[in-house]
């Protein structure tokens, strides 16, 4: 009887530990997978933005740090014809604050406008940034939004923050930034 | 009635029951442990699988980015190839070039206006990327040098050279004062790869008949300005830092329409857009107008005394190519209706002495004795050009040897710096874009491309050795100053031997076809090899058959002239001639000066001719 009790106790202990390990592992995995997913989403979006901006001529973007813009207008090059560069229809990448999404538009504000949502879960303000007219995160911009552009010559700096909650309402944030040069 | 077991029997029964009980429980813990291990292992495997899929995605993203960089590297390599005068094709789909962990190939296509379109495909791991760029071969205009002489420049007494800018207005609006002797007082640019000699006028400097250069004189790197008394230079006389390569002229290939001899008293007008004659002669008392737009190729251009040749650029540019001789006799008139020097150009490729008048004596192929005005550029790369005093020149002059005869007046046009024939410079990026991937098995199968090629037994070529044109014909001064040459595979050539490259030609095989090169500007059309003498290869098709220069018969290497001693100053008093030799230009051996890439403008270790006066 005593042996059974001891064995049962040990078994229960082992089982409990195994269960704890399992749960912890699952939790860690979920967190890692969620972060990975968020990172992948951010990188994919950033890649798209970079490729679009690189193919354009000097993008129409006025602000210089500490000012910024949440949208960028540009025209992609389609090649050269008779010695002159040919451009595609006007395009725009912008942050829609309401739904918190980054959208790509072709022929914006026209009857032929096309729109594709590249990513959601973009917060109103950049990671570590607060709406207090101060450069909280030390990147040279003041109160920048979740998607921000600023220019220096022909170089465009792009910053993107994604923020999501998992099933347990835990918030995950991922910020990615890049700098590209308009090649045309 | 049964009997109760005895004590012994009870103990035995108990032992047996215990053993059975023990035997029944035996292995149950193992079973449980096994089940737990299996469950945990299963969980572990699942987690590993899930984790590896996430890792795979990240690796793919990294490979994609790497493929982009590899494609960009391909564009850079092709850009370098084009700047060297090659086609821009690097590697191929069958045998790509290797760069880091990836592979790439670049296909080049020549566009109608001389631009080159490059398509680069990069592969790295599972990543694939294709980018395209259009680059434009560009030239540094030769006319930006003003008056240029490859070997030597002689400025005789009483010559005045100044400068103006035709884009800003006519010369008269920029001159200080009025009259035939008015000058702008500045803007002259005279350059030479050798010495520049200003002869003494015996008149106080600044006088109306004094030799005056209102601007800069720039002799060659190891040369000097030799200035006689009475001559003045208002600008710099510092030597140039490097030798300027003089590109040959690409004469348009046109069918000849025979000879054109105009002898009538009524003026004739040549209005054809492109025409070639073996001989064009204007007899005394006749006038021939060359009305633009016009490209005239002529073997022998002759103006008799009393004849007039009018260059009319008011309706378009006029380009004249003389391939055998140019004889504008004394008393003939050269005039222009149209004062835009950027619209007229005279290219004289003649170099061998000819018996123009049929007297059995060979004369210099270029004899310009006409009077009048010429607004444009004169380019004589192979022989001596003498500008007479009676010919007022607005524009630019470039020749193998330049003699400004006594009393000549030249005004260098600044505007020609942008719009005339020139030497090749680095190409410019016109357009960059991302393009669709080509449909090839190597691209479609998202496997490691190096492994795929290894299975086929294909070895990728190193990036710097993957250019399509890998045969080079080069003439150069080696590091000891000796003239040398090489023709063969580039891989077998030691570039460290090159001190100064003179001409460089590329080919995809050992058979070099001749393909002249042309300058840019209103008159020169891009040859197959591109503008400005920079290219000698045909980039239109990746698998083009190579060969773009004639088998270049290279002279035996000979000793070059010794460089001047460094004690020589830039400007020295020039001893007068004991005898004044008539400056009859001598026929000179034709030099095959091919333009070389922009990276090859280097100091010549050979100076110009040592002036006879210094032998005293």
JSON list of C-alpha atoms in Angstrom, two decimals, chain B residues 244-329:
[
{"chain": "B", "resi": 244, "resn": "UNK", "atom": "CA", "xyz": [44.04, 63.08, -73.34]},
{"chain": "B", "resi": 245, "resn": "UNK", "atom": "CA", "xyz": [43.16, 60.21, -75.63]},
{"chain": "B", "resi": 246, "resn": "UNK", "atom": "CA", "xyz": [42.05, 61.23, -79.08]},
{"chain": "B", "resi": 247, "resn": "UNK", "atom": "CA", "xyz": [39.36, 58.98, -80.51]},
{"chain": "B", "resi": 248, "resn": "UNK", "atom": "CA", "xyz": [39.32, 58.07, -84.17]},
{"chain": "B", "resi": 249, "resn": "UNK", "atom": "CA", "xyz": [36.47, 59.19, -86.34]},
{"chain": "B", "resi": 250, "resn": "UNK", "atom": "CA", "xyz": [33.74, 56.84, -87.45]},
{"chain": "B", "resi": 251, "resn": "UNK", "atom": "CA", "xyz": [32.96, 57.84, -91.01]},
{"chain": "B", "resi": 252, "resn": "UNK", "atom": "CA", "xyz": [29.40, 56.99, -92.05]},
{"chain": "B", "resi": 253, "resn": "UNK", "atom": "CA", "xyz": [29.26, 54.16, -94.54]},
{"chain": "B", "resi": 254, "resn": "UNK", "atom": "CA", "xyz": [27.49, 55.54, -97.58]},
{"chain": "B", "resi": 255, "resn": "UNK", "atom": "CA", "xyz": [27.47, 54.61, -101.22]},
{"chain": "B", "resi": 256, "resn": "UNK", "atom": "CA", "xyz": [29.46, 57.01, -103.35]},
{"chain": "B", "resi": 257, "resn": "UNK", "atom": "CA", "xyz": [27.66, 58.98, -106.01]},
{"chain": "B", "resi": 258, "resn": "UNK", "atom": "CA", "xyz": [30.78, 59.72, -107.95]},
{"chain": "B", "resi": 259, "resn": "UNK", "atom": "CA", "xyz": [32.25, 63.17, -108.20]},
{"chain": "B", "resi": 260, "resn": "UNK", "atom": "CA", "xyz": [30.69, 66.55, -107.75]},
{"chain": "B", "resi": 261, "resn": "UNK", "atom": "CA", "xyz": [32.37, 69.37, -109.60]},
{"chain": "B", "resi": 262, "resn": "UNK", "atom": "CA", "xyz": [30.64, 72.71, -109.55]},
{"chain": "B", "resi": 263, "resn": "UNK", "atom": "CA", "xyz": [31.87, 75.17, -112.08]},
{"chain": "B", "resi": 264, "resn": "UNK", "atom": "CA", "xyz": [28.86, 77.29, -112.87]},
{"chain": "B", "resi": 265, "resn": "UNK", "atom": "CA", "xyz": [28.47, 80.89, -111.90]},
{"chain": "B", "resi": 266, "resn": "UNK", "atom": "CA", "xyz": [25.16, 80.33, -110.20]},
{"chain": "B", "resi": 267, "resn": "UNK", "atom": "CA", "xyz": [25.43, 79.07, -106.65]},
{"chain": "B", "resi": 268, "resn": "UNK", "atom": "CA", "xyz": [24.67, 75.41, -106.06]},
{"chain": "B", "resi": 269, "resn": "UNK", "atom": "CA", "xyz": [23.07, 74.09, -102.94]},
{"chain": "B", "resi": 270, "resn": "UNK", "atom": "CA", "xyz": [23.62, 70.61, -101.58]},
{"chain": "B", "resi": 271, "resn": "UNK", "atom": "CA", "xyz": [20.53, 69.65, -99.64]},
{"chain": "B", "resi": 272, "resn": "UNK", "atom": "CA", "xyz": [20.73, 65.89, -99.45]},
{"chain": "B", "resi": 273, "resn": "UNK", "atom": "CA", "xyz": [20.57, 64.59, -95.90]},
{"chain": "B", "resi": 274, "resn": "UNK", "atom": "CA", "xyz": [23.35, 62.04, -96.35]},
{"chain": "B", "resi": 275, "resn": "UNK", "atom": "CA", "xyz": [25.55, 61.81, -99.39]},
{"chain": "B", "resi": 276, "resn": "UNK", "atom": "CA", "xyz": [28.98, 60.61, -100.35]},
{"chain": "B", "resi": 277, "resn": "UNK", "atom": "CA", "xyz": [31.21, 61.72, -103.18]},
{"chain": "B", "resi": 278, "resn": "UNK", "atom": "CA", "xyz": [34.64, 60.59, -104.17]},
{"chain": "B", "resi": 279, "resn": "UNK", "atom": "CA", "xyz": [35.54, 64.17, -104.92]},
{"chain": "B", "resi": 280, "resn": "UNK", "atom": "CA", "xyz": [33.87, 67.52, -104.45]},
{"chain": "B", "resi": 281, "resn": "UNK", "atom": "CA", "xyz": [35.45, 70.42, -106.26]},
{"chain": "B", "resi": 282, "resn": "UNK", "atom": "CA", "xyz": [34.25, 73.99, -106.51]},
{"chain": "B", "resi": 283, "resn": "UNK", "atom": "CA", "xyz": [35.87, 75.85, -109.35]},
{"chain": "B", "resi": 284, "resn": "UNK", "atom": "CA", "xyz": [36.89, 79.46, -109.38]},
{"chain": "B", "resi": 285, "resn": "UNK", "atom": "CA", "xyz": [34.01, 81.87, -109.44]},
{"chain": "B", "resi": 286, "resn": "UNK", "atom": "CA", "xyz": [31.53, 79.27, -108.19]},
{"chain": "B", "resi": 287, "resn": "UNK", "atom": "CA", "xyz": [29.82, 78.89, -104.86]},
{"chain": "B", "resi": 288, "resn": "UNK", "atom": "CA", "xyz": [28.54, 75.74, -103.21]},
{"chain": "B", "resi": 289, "resn": "UNK", "atom": "CA", "xyz": [26.25, 75.86, -100.20]},
{"chain": "B", "resi": 290, "resn": "UNK", "atom": "CA", "xyz": [26.06, 72.95, -97.80]},
{"chain": "B", "resi": 291, "resn": "UNK", "atom": "CA", "xyz": [22.58, 73.26, -96.36]},
{"chain": "B", "resi": 292, "resn": "UNK", "atom": "CA", "xyz": [21.80, 71.45, -93.15]},
{"chain": "B", "resi": 293, "resn": "UNK", "atom": "CA", "xyz": [20.78, 68.99, -92.02]},
{"chain": "B", "resi": 294, "resn": "UNK", "atom": "CA", "xyz": [23.52, 67.39, -94.05]},
{"chain": "B", "resi": 295, "resn": "UNK", "atom": "CA", "xyz": [26.09, 64.65, -93.63]},
{"chain": "B", "resi": 296, "resn": "UNK", "atom": "CA", "xyz": [28.60, 64.86, -96.45]},
{"chain": "B", "resi": 297, "resn": "UNK", "atom": "CA", "xyz": [31.31, 62.27, -96.86]},
{"chain": "B", "resi": 298, "resn": "UNK", "atom": "CA", "xyz": [33.89, 63.19, -99.44]},
{"chain": "B", "resi": 299, "resn": "UNK", "atom": "CA", "xyz": [37.17, 61.66, -100.44]},
{"chain": "B", "resi": 300, "resn": "UNK", "atom": "CA", "xyz": [38.79, 64.86, -101.66]},
{"chain": "B", "resi": 301, "resn": "UNK", "atom": "CA", "xyz": [37.37, 68.28, -100.91]},
{"chain": "B", "resi": 302, "resn": "UNK", "atom": "CA", "xyz": [38.80, 71.00, -103.14]},
{"chain": "B", "resi": 303, "resn": "UNK", "atom": "CA", "xyz": [38.15, 74.69, -103.33]},
{"chain": "B", "resi": 304, "resn": "UNK", "atom": "CA", "xyz": [39.88, 76.49, -106.14]},
{"chain": "B", "resi": 305, "resn": "UNK", "atom": "CA", "xyz": [41.07, 80.03, -105.76]},
{"chain": "B", "resi": 306, "resn": "UNK", "atom": "CA", "xyz": [38.09, 82.29, -106.08]},
{"chain": "B", "resi": 307, "resn": "UNK", "atom": "CA", "xyz": [35.63, 79.57, -105.13]},
{"chain": "B", "resi": 308, "resn": "UNK", "atom": "CA", "xyz": [33.34, 79.80, -102.13]},
{"chain": "B", "resi": 309, "resn": "UNK", "atom": "CA", "xyz": [32.03, 77.14, -99.81]},
{"chain": "B", "resi": 310, "resn": "UNK", "atom": "CA", "xyz": [29.11, 78.22, -97.64]},
{"chain": "B", "resi": 311, "resn": "UNK", "atom": "CA", "xyz": [28.10, 76.21, -94.60]},
{"chain": "B", "resi": 312, "resn": "UNK", "atom": "CA", "xyz": [24.44, 76.91, -93.87]},
{"chain": "B", "resi": 313, "resn": "UNK", "atom": "CA", "xyz": [23.46, 75.65, -90.45]},
{"chain": "B", "resi": 314, "resn": "UNK", "atom": "CA", "xyz": [20.37, 77.77, -90.14]},
{"chain": "B", "resi": 315, "resn": "UNK", "atom": "CA", "xyz": [18.17, 74.79, -91.05]},
{"chain": "B", "resi": 316, "resn": "UNK", "atom": "CA", "xyz": [20.15, 72.04, -89.38]},
{"chain": "B", "resi": 317, "resn": "UNK", "atom": "CA", "xyz": [23.61, 70.76, -88.54]},
{"chain": "B", "resi": 318, "resn": "UNK", "atom": "CA", "xyz": [26.22, 70.19, -91.21]},
{"chain": "B", "resi": 319, "resn": "UNK", "atom": "CA", "xyz": [28.88, 67.53, -90.87]},
{"chain": "B", "resi": 320, "resn": "UNK", "atom": "CA", "xyz": [31.57, 67.03, -93.43]},
{"chain": "B", "resi": 321, "resn": "UNK", "atom": "CA", "xyz": [33.92, 64.06, -93.47]},
{"chain": "B", "resi": 322, "resn": "UNK", "atom": "CA", "xyz": [37.04, 64.24, -95.64]},
{"chain": "B", "resi": 323, "resn": "UNK", "atom": "CA", "xyz": [38.74, 60.93, -95.94]},
{"chain": "B", "resi": 324, "resn": "UNK", "atom": "CA", "xyz": [41.60, 61.56, -98.40]},
{"chain": "B", "resi": 325, "resn": "UNK", "atom": "CA", "xyz": [42.39, 65.23, -98.67]},
{"chain": "B", "resi": 326, "resn": "UNK", "atom": "CA", "xyz": [41.12, 68.70, -97.96]},
{"chain": "B", "resi": 327, "resn": "UNK", "atom": "CA", "xyz": [42.57, 71.41, -100.15]},
{"chain": "B", "resi": 328, "resn": "UNK", "atom": "CA", "xyz": [41.13, 74.88, -99.75]},
{"chain": "B", "resi": 329, "resn": "UNK", "atom": "CA", "xyz": [43.37, 76.92, -102.01]}
]
